[in-house]
XYZ file of C-alpha atoms in Angstrom:
115
model
C 43.853 -44.522 1.553
C 44.646 -43.274 4.945
C 48.142 -41.820 5.587
C 49.967 -43.230 8.432
C 53.179 -42.341 10.310
C 54.519 -45.940 10.250
C 57.158 -45.277 7.502
C 58.737 -42.610 9.872
C 58.994 -44.996 12.553
C 60.190 -47.729 10.316
C 63.018 -45.579 9.300
C 64.372 -45.375 12.881
C 63.792 -49.016 13.329
C 65.962 -49.851 10.437
C 68.658 -47.320 11.030
C 68.798 -48.592 14.673
C 68.891 -52.191 13.771
C 71.729 -51.582 11.143
C 73.714 -49.536 13.473
C 73.315 -51.792 16.423
C 74.117 -54.867 14.332
C 77.338 -53.396 13.058
C 78.662 -51.633 16.198
C 77.396 -53.398 19.208
C 79.047 -56.790 18.753
C 82.401 -55.074 18.169
C 82.040 -53.125 21.346
C 80.937 -56.146 23.217
C 83.758 -58.127 22.076
C 86.173 -55.705 22.891
C 85.032 -54.538 26.267
C 83.367 -57.763 27.226
C 85.995 -60.357 26.112
C 89.257 -58.855 24.702
C 90.122 -56.481 27.333
C 88.953 -58.695 30.381
C 90.672 -61.785 29.130
C 93.897 -59.819 28.310
C 93.760 -60.457 24.611
C 94.201 -56.699 24.267
C 95.937 -54.327 26.398
C 93.514 -52.322 28.498
C 93.693 -48.673 28.145
C 94.060 -46.717 31.372
C 90.959 -44.929 32.848
C 92.426 -41.558 31.830
C 93.204 -42.590 28.343
C 89.782 -44.193 27.725
C 88.106 -41.288 29.258
C 89.841 -38.907 26.962
C 88.965 -40.856 23.892
C 85.336 -40.795 24.891
C 85.260 -37.219 25.788
C 86.243 -36.332 22.287
C 83.321 -34.846 20.303
C 83.376 -37.356 17.515
C 83.111 -40.271 20.193
C 80.397 -38.597 22.115
C 78.487 -38.074 18.901
C 78.959 -41.700 17.760
C 77.811 -43.002 21.294
C 74.844 -40.654 21.313
C 73.684 -41.693 17.894
C 74.363 -45.317 18.644
C 72.442 -45.334 21.825
C 69.602 -43.121 20.475
C 68.854 -45.407 17.403
C 69.386 -48.517 19.406
C 66.634 -47.362 21.799
C 64.319 -46.450 19.001
C 65.034 -49.898 17.280
C 63.880 -51.399 20.556
C 60.856 -49.158 21.062
C 59.535 -50.069 17.583
C 60.297 -53.813 17.972
C 58.664 -53.926 21.473
C 55.570 -51.875 20.252
C 54.822 -54.599 17.616
C 55.651 -57.392 19.993
C 52.945 -55.960 22.365
C 50.485 -55.471 19.510
C 50.971 -58.660 17.761
C 52.384 -60.990 20.326
C 50.173 -60.111 23.377
C 47.236 -58.666 21.259
C 47.283 -55.386 23.176
C 46.319 -53.318 20.078
C 43.467 -51.570 22.018
C 46.207 -49.957 24.297
C 47.728 -48.318 21.468
C 48.192 -44.837 22.934
C 49.624 -46.099 26.054
C 51.951 -48.441 24.290
C 53.169 -45.612 22.002
C 53.986 -43.492 24.934
C 55.580 -46.150 26.866
C 57.816 -47.382 24.066
C 58.818 -44.196 22.244
C 58.619 -42.025 25.403
C 61.023 -44.575 27.074
C 63.376 -44.482 24.021
C 63.228 -40.724 24.049
C 63.903 -40.493 27.821
C 66.850 -42.931 27.577
C 68.210 -40.877 24.625
C 68.038 -37.676 26.640
C 69.631 -39.164 29.722
C 72.410 -40.641 27.438
C 72.951 -37.159 26.045
C 73.013 -35.672 29.510
C 75.538 -38.140 30.696
C 77.655 -37.854 27.491
C 77.643 -33.984 27.661
C 79.013 -34.247 31.324
C 82.174 -35.926 30.336
């Protein structure tokens, strides 16, 4: 039986899906509805920036963004393979999906580090 790296990628897929499903709806509700509609008092720019600039918040955002991008990469990879029947472009698709996820994670890390 040939060994594959698929379990490695499926781990990131499931971690990203779980983390995204738990955290993104809360963040979207808070910053997309509750604050703009006045349900919750909006924190000031400096107060929000100070909270995000703390190390635990930056680590949380980095992990959330990284695993969400890896989740997207894995899902999009198999959408291209199975949905569009592009299995013959495996190397290109792997580089595009996971390379894009890693580039996005790197960019997020740089931006969060600069806070």
